[in-house]
XYZ file of C-alpha atoms in Angstrom:
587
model
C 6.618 55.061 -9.319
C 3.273 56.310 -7.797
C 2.908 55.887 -4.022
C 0.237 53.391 -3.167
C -2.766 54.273 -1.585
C -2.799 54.839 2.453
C -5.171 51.592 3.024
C -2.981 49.236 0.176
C 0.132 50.307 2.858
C -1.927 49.342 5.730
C -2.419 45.842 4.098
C 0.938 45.181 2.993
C 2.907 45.862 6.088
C -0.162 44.898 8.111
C 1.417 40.936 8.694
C 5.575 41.716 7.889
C 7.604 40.356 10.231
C 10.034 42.176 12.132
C 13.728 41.157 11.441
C 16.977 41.652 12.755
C 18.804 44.778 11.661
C 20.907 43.945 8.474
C 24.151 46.280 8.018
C 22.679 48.115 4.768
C 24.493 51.446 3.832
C 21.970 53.186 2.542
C 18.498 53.364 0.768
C 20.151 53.987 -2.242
C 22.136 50.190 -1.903
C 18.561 48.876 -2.186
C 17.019 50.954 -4.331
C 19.835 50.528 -6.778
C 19.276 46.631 -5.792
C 15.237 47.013 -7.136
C 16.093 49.101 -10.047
C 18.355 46.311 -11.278
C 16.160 43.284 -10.756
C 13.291 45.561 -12.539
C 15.507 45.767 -15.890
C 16.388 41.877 -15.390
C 12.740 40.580 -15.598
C 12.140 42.400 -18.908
C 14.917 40.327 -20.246
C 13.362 37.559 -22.540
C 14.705 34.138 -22.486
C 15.162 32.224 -19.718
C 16.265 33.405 -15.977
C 19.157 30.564 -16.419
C 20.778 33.569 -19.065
C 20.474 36.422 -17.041
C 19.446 35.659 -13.019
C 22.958 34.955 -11.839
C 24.999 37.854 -13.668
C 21.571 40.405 -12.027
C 22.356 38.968 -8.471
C 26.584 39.861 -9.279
C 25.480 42.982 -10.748
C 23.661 43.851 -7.655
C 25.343 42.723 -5.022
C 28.622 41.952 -5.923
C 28.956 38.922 -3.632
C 32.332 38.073 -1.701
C 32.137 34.787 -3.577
C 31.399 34.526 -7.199
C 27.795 32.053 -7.322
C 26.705 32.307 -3.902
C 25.765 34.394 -0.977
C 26.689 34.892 2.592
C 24.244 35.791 5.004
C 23.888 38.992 5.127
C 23.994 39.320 0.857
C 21.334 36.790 1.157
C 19.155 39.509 3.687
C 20.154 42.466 1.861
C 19.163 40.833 -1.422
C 16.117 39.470 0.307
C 14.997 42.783 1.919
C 15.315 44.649 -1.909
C 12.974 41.566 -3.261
C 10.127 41.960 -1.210
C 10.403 45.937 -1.233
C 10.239 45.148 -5.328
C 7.342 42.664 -4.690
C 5.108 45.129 -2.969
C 5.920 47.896 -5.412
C 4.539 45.722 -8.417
C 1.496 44.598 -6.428
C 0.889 48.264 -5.632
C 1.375 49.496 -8.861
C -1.128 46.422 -10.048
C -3.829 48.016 -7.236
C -3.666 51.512 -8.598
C -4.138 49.894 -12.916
C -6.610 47.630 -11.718
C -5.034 44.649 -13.261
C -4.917 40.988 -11.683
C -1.357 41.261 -9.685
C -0.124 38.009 -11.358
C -0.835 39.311 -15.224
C 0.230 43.017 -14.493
C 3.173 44.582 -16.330
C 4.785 44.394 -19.938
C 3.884 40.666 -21.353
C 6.819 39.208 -21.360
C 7.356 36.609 -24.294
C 9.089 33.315 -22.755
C 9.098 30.757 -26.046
C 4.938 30.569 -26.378
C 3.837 31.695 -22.886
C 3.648 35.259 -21.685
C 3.456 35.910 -18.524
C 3.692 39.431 -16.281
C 6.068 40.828 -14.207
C 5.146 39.449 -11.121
C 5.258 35.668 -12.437
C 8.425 36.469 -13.836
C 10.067 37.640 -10.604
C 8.983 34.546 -8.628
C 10.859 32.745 -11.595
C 13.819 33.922 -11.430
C 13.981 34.121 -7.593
C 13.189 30.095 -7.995
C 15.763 29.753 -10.536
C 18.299 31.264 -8.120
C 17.444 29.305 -4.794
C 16.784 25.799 -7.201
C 20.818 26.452 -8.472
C 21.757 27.410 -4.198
C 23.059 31.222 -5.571
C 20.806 32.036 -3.057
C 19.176 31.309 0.413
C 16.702 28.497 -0.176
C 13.812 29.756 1.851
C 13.925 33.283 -0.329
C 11.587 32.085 -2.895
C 8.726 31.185 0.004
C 9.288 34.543 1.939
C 7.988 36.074 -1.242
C 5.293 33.275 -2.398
C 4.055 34.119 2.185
C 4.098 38.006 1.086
C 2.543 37.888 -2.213
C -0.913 36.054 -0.488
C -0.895 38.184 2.028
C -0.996 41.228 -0.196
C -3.557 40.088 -2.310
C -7.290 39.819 -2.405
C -8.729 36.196 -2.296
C -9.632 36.193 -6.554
C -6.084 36.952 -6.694
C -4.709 34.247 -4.414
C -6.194 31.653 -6.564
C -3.976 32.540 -9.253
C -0.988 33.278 -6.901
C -1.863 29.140 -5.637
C -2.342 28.219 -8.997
C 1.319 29.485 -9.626
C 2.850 27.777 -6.064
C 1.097 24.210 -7.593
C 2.587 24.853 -11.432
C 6.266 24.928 -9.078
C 5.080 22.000 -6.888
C 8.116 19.238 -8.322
C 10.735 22.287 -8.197
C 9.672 23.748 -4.516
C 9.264 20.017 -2.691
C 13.210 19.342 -3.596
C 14.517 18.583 -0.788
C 17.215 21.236 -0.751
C 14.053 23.782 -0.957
C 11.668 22.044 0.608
C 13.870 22.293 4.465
C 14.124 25.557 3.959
C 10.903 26.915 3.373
C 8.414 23.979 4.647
C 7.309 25.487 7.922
C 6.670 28.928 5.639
C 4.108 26.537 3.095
C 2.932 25.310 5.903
C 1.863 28.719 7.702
C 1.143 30.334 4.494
C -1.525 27.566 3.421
C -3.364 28.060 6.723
C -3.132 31.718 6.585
C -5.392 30.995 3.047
C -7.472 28.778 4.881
C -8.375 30.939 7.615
C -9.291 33.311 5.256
C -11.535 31.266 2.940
C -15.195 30.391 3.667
C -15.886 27.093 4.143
C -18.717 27.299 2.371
C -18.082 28.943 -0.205
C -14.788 28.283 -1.167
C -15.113 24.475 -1.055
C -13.108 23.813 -4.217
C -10.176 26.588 -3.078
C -10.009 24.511 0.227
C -9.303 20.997 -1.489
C -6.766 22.395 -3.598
C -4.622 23.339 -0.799
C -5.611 20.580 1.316
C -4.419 18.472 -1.972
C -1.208 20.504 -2.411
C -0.256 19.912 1.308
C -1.004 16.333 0.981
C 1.670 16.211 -2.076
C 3.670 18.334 -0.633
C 4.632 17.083 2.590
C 5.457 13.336 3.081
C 3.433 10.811 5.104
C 5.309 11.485 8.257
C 5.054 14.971 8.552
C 4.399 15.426 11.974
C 2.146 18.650 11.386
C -0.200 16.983 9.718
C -1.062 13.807 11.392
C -2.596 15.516 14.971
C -0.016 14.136 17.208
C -1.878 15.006 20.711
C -5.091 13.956 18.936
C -7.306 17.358 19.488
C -10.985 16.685 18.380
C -13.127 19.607 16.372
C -15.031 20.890 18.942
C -16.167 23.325 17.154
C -18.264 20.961 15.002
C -21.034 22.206 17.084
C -24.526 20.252 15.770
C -27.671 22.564 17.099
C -30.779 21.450 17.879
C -34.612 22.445 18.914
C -34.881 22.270 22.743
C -38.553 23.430 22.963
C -41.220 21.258 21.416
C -42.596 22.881 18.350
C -46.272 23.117 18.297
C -48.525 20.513 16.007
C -45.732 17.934 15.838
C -46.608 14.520 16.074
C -42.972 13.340 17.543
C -41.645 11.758 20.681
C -40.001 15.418 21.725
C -38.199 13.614 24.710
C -36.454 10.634 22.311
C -35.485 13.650 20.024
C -33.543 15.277 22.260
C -32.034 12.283 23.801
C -30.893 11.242 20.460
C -29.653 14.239 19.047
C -27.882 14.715 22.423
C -25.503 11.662 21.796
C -23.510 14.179 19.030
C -22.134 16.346 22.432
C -20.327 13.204 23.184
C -19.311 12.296 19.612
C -18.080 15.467 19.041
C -15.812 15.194 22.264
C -15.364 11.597 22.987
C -12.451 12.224 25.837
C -14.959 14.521 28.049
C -17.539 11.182 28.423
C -14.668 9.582 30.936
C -13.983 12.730 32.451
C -16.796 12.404 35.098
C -18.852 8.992 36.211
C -22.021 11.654 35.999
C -21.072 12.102 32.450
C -20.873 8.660 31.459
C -23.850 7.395 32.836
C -25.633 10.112 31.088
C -24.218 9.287 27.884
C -24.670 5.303 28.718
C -28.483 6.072 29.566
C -29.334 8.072 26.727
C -27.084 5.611 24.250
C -29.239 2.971 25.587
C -32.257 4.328 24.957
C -31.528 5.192 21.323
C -30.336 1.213 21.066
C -34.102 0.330 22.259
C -35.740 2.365 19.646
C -33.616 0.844 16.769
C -34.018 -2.727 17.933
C -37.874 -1.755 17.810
C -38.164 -0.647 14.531
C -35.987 -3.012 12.425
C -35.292 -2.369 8.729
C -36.757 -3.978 6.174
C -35.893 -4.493 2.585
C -38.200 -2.195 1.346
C -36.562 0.296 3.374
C -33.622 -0.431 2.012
C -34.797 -0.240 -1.630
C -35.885 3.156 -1.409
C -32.443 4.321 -0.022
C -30.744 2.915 -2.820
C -32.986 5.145 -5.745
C -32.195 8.207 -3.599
C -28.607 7.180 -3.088
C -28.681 6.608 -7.196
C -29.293 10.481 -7.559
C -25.499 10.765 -5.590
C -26.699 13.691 -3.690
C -25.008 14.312 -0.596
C -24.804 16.687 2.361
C -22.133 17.308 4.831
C -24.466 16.950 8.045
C -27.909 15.788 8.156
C -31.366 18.132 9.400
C -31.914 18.226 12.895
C -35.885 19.692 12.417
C -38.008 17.227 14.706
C -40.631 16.915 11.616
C -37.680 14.999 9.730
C -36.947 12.444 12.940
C -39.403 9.822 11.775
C -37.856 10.003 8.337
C -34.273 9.809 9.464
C -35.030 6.824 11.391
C -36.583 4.973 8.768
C -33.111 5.428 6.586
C -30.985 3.129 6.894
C -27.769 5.139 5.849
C -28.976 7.937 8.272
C -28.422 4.997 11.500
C -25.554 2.903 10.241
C -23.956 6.846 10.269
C -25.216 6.823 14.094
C -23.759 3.862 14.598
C -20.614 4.414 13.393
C -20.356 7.015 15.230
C -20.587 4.852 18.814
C -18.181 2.502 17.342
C -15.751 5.502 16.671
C -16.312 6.411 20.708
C -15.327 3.156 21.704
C -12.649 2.481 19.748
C -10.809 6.040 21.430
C -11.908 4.756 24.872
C -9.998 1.257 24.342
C -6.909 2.838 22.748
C -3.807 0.972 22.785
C -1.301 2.221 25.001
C -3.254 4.232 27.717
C -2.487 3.879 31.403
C -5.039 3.005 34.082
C -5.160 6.738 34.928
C -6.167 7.894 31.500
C -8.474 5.086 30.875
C -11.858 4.185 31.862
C -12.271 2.208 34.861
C -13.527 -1.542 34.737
C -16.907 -1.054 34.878
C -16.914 1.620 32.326
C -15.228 -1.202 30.423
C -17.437 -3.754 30.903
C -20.597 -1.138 29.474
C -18.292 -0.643 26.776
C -18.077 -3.927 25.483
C -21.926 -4.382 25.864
C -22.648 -1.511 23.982
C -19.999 -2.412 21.428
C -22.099 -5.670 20.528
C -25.200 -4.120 20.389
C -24.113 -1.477 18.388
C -22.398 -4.265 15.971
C -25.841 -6.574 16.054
C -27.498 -3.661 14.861
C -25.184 -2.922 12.381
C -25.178 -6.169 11.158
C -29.756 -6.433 10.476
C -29.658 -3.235 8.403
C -29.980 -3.833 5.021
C -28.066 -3.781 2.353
C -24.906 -5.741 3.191
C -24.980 -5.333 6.600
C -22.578 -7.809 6.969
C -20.011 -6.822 4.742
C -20.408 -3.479 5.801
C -19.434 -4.109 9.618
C -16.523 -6.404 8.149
C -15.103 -3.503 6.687
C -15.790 -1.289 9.562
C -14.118 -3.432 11.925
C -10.882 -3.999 9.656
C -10.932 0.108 9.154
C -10.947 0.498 13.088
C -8.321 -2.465 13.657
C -5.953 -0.465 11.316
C -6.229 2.457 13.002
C -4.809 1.062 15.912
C -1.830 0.555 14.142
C -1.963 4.493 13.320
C -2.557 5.255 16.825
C 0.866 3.544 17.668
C 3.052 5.136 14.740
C 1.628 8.328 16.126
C 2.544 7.516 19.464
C 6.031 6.687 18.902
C 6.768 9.755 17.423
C 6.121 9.567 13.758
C 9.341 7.134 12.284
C 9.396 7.695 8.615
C 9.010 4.773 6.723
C 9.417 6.208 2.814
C 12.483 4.856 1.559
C 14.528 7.641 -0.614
C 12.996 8.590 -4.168
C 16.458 6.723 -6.512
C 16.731 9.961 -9.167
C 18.217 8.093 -12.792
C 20.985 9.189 -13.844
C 20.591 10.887 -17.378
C 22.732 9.177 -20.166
C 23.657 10.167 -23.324
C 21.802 11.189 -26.324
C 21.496 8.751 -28.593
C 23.258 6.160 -26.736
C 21.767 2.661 -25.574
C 22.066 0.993 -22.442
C 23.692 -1.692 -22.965
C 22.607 -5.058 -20.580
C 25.288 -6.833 -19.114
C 26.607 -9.995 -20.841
C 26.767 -13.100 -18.220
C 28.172 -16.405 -19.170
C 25.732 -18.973 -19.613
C 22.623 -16.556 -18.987
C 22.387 -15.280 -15.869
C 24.507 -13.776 -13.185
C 23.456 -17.009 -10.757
C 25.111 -19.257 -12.723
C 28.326 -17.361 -13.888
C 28.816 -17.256 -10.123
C 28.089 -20.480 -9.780
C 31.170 -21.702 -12.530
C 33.552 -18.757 -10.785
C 32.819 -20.552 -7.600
C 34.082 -24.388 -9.256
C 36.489 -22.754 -10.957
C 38.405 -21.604 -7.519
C 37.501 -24.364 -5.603
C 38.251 -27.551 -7.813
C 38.437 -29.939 -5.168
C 34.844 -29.098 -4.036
C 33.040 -31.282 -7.176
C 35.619 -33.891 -6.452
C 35.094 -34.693 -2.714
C 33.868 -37.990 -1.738
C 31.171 -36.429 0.771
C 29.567 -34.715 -1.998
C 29.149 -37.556 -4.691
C 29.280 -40.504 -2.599
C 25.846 -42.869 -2.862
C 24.202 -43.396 0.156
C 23.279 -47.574 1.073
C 19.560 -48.471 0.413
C 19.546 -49.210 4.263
C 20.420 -45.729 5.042
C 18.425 -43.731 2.854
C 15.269 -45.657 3.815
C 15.618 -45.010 7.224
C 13.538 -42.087 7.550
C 10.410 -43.672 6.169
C 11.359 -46.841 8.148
C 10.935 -44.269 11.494
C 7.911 -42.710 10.055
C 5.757 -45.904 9.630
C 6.199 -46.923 13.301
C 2.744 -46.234 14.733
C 4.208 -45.475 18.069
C 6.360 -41.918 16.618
C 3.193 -40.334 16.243
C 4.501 -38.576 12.891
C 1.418 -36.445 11.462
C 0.625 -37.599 7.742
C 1.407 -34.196 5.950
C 4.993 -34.908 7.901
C 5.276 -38.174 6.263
C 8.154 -38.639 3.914
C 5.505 -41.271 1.639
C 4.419 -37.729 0.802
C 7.442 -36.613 -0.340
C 7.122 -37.191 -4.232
C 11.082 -36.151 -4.444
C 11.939 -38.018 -1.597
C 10.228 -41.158 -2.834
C 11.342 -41.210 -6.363
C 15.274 -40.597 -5.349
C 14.254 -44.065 -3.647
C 12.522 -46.180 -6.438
C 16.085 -45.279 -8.391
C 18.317 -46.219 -5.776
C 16.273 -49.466 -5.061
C 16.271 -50.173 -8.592
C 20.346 -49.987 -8.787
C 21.113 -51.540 -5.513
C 17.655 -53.747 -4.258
C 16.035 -55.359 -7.484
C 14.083 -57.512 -4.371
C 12.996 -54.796 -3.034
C 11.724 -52.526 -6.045
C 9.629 -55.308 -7.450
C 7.533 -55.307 -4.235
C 6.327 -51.848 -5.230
C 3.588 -53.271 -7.730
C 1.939 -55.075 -4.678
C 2.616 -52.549 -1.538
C 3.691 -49.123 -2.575
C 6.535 -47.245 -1.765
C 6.370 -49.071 1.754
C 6.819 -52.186 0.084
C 10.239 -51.158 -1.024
C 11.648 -50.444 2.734
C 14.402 -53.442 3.369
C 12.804 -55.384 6.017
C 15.493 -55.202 8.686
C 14.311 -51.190 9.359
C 10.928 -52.652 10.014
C 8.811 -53.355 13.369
C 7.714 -57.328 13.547
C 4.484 -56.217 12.997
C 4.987 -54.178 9.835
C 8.197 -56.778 8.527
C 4.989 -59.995 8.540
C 2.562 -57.238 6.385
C 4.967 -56.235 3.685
C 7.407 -59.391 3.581
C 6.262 -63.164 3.279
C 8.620 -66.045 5.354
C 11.483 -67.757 3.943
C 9.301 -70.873 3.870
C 6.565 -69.423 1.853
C 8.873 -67.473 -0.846
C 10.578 -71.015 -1.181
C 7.661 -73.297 -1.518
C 6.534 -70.852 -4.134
C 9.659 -70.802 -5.883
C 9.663 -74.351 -5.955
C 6.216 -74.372 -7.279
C 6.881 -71.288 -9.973
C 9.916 -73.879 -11.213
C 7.705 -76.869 -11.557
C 5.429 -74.739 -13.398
C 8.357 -73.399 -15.586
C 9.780 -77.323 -16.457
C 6.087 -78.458 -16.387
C 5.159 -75.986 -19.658
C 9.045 -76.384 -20.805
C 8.167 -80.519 -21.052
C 4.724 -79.629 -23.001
C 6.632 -77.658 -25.140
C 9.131 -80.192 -26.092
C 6.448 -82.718 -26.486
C 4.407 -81.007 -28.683
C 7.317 -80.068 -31.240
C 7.932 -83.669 -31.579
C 4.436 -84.935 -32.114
C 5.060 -82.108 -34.950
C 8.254 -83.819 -36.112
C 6.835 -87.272 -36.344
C 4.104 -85.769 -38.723
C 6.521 -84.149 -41.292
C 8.331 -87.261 -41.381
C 5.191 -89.762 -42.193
C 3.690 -87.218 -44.452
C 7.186 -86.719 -46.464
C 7.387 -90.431 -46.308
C 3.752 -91.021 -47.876
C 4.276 -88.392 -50.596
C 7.916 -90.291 -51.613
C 5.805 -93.476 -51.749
C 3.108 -91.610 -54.007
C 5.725 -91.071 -56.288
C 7.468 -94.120 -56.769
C 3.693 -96.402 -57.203
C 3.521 -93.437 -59.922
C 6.994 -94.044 -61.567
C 6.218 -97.694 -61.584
C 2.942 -97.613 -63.003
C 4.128 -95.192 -66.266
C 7.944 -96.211 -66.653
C 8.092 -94.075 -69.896
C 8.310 -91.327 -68.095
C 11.189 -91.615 -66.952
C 12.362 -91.939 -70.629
């Protein structure tokens, strides 16, 4: 193989780590080593058919599957020398490093040499023949020897192995070397133009690492600084603009940018209060109208956006008239004093009490404010102010120290082929009530027992609602057990079986009616229950009534009798005048 040129070996050993001496006997162990692992990747199928008899072949390991630590560096050490060979030899053709090489047919795909390496070096760790971090060392090596057209391919590969490389016995291994070798891209890309580059590894991370990674949630809580937003600070010539106001305003974003440094000093913080104030004034001047508002929604409908807005003092009227361009300002100063009131920080850290007291009048101006700019400018501080209240929460998850709180991804077993699951059976249904008869089956006595089925008296069971209709308990009406429909028709049945009195006074009083009158105050016992004296002179009167209509009745149905008699007597008498007056007839 060609030697690669003198800058390509400046490049690839430029960021190689050192490593601790490994007991290798010679050059020829891992040149042997390469040459082996060269022939394997031409071998077509897949690396399940080959990569384990290549790593015997090579090594030959004390154990028979998998390595001990130093076959795992010695194997490791002939991989990456292999690595940079290919990527040199893909330098000197002028090929893209991941499709240099014989194509290599793999069922419809074909891929090069390079690809096919990292496969069967994944294949190994994924099956634990080798050291799981292997396969990362490599993926780390491979970016760093290549140019940045190349790395999107090389990334493109690392997020086509995303599922296999976040297992978790891979993913402990070789987490902290994604980690460094995803900012190493970073650093190297322009943020400016390599937008799309950045998300995707700002994406893979995300998917990669879980929610409580610790590296990725800014434990000490380090603002960008570096977010540095320039300004003029001479007044251009010809420009009709308050040049004092403009720097005032656009000097609030030194603060913004660094909200811990406005506590630092009292000087500080009355500088930032002064100029925060007078930026308040002007906005409270020049309220928003509608019309305002209308013309920010056509340009919104264009969805153009920008990642920070013009500074030019020509554009400051403008800006001001938006009203996205101040409820962004705003938002901003409610950011500020959400940090300064923090949950959790001591009275050295925090702002003293008259800082405090600032704070919260600022805080209401600012949310006033908020509140008159149209559109929505309610809804839109509602959802500011739950965003801000949940990121306290955040604040204290950070601060004590990151618990995870995924539970463990359940991996399904894989059944048969061909083979249902079968449900299983449960007497009667469900599994509730098979338990349920397994429970009366061993304990027989238990539907038996005299506690359980006994009846309770009417007196007792009305007790309750006998306490509750005392005025003097105080008992709330959604307390009330009149309420309870359960309660109160359990009662109409037992008063029907036990106090016929009793149930019939329901159609006059209600289910307060039925109560026995001995559980009742004097006052209540006169308002639902007549005297003795009163329910006897009216059933006296109800049975005069009864033999009164009874008597009628008997009278009238002999009036009736007397009538059928005379009338059957008349017609008899009809008969014989007739017999009498014809007497052949009767011939």
């Amino acid at each position: 193989m060609a030697e690669a040129p003198a800058g390509l070996r400046i490049l690839l050993h430029k960021h190689v780590k050192e490593r601790a001496p490994v007991h290798i006997s010679s050059h020829a162990d891992r040149d042997r080593i390469t040459e082996i692992f060269k022939n394997a990747i031409l071998h077509r199928g897949q690396p399940a058919s080959f990569a384990l008899q290549a790593v015997q072949e090579a090594i030959k390991p004390q154990r028979q599957t998998v390595l001990v630590q130093d076959e795992n560096q010695l194997l490791e050490n002939a991989l990456r020398t292999l690595l940079q060979e290919l990527v040199s030899c893909a330098v000197q053709s002028g090929e893209q490093i991941m499709r240099f090489g014989q194509s290599i047919d793999d069922t419809e795909n074909t891929c090069g040499q390079i690809p096919r390496l990292l496969d069967v070096v994944l294949y190994l760790c994924e099956k634990s023949h080798v050291e799981g971090g292997m396969i990362f060392q490599l993926l780390e090596d491979l970016t760093e020897m290549s140019t940045m057209k190349d790395c999107k391919e090389v990334f493109g590969y690392i997020e086509s192995k995303q599922d296999i490389l976040g297992k978790q016995e891979l993913f402990g291994r070789g987490k902290l070397v994604m980690l460094r070798t995803c900012n190493q891209l970073l650093r190297r890309l322009s943020k400016a133009n390599d937008v799309v580059f950045c998300g995707r590894i700002l994406m893979f991370l995300a998917h990669f690492f879980p929610l409580s990674e610790r590296s990725a949630v800014n434990i000490k809580g380090v603002f960008n600084t570096s977010n540095e937003t320039k300004y003029e600070k001479d007044a251009p010539d010809g420009v009709p603009v308050d040049f004092n106001f403009y720097k005032t305003f656009w000097s609030l974003q030194e603060h913004f940018r660094n909200p811990a440094s406005a506590t630092l000093a009292p000087t500080k913080w009355q500088k930032f209060a002064s100029n925060l104030m007078v930026v308040l004034d002007a906005f409270e001047a020049q309220p928003l109208s509608e019309d305002d508002a209308n013309v920010n929604i056509l340009e919104e409908e264009e969805t153009a956006f920008s990642i920070k807005y013009l500074t030019s003092s020509k554009l400051m009227g403008l800006e001001l008239k938006d009203p996205s361009f101040r409820r962004h300002i705003l938002l901003q100063c409610l950011i500020l004093f959400d940090y300064l009131k923090a949950p959790g920080k001591n009275d050295k850290d925090g702002p003293s009490e008259s800082i405090k007291e600032e704070i919260r009048t600022c805080e209401e101006r600012v949310k006033k404010l908020l509140e008159m700019i149209p559109p929505k400018g309610k809804e839109f501080l509602q959802s500011i102010e739950h965003i801000l209240e949940r990121e306290k929460n955040w604040v204290w998850w950070k601060r004590d120290g990151c618990p995870a709180f995924e539970k463990p991804v359940i991996e399904r077993k894989a059944g048969q082929d061909g083979m249902r699951k079968r449900k299983p059976r449960y007497r009667l249904g469900n599994k509730e009530l098979s338990q349920l008869w397994k429970w009366a089956d061993q304990n027989p006595n238990a539907l038996t027992d005299p506690q359980r089925v006994s009846t309770p008296s009417v007196m007792e069971y009305w007790k309750p609602l006998a306490e509750d209709m005392d005025v003097s308990a105080g008992i709330e009406a959604e307390y009330h057990h009149k309420n309870n429909r359960v309660y109160c028709w359990k009662g109409l049945r037992l008063s029907a079986r036990q106090d016929l009195d009793g149930f019939s006074r329901y159609t006059d009083y209600g289910i307060e009616g039925v109560v026995p009158p001995e559980l009742l105050p004097a006052e209540l016992r006169s308002k639902f229950h007549s005297k003795a004296s009163e329910r006897s002179k009216r059933a006296r009167k109800d049975e005069e009534t009864r033999a009164s209509i009874t008597r009628q009745e008997e009278g009238q149905r002999l009036r009736w009798t007397v009538v059928g008699v005379v009338l059957s007597l008349k017609r008899q008498q009809r008969l014989w005048m007739q017999l009498l007056a014809h007497p052949k007839v009767g011939n």
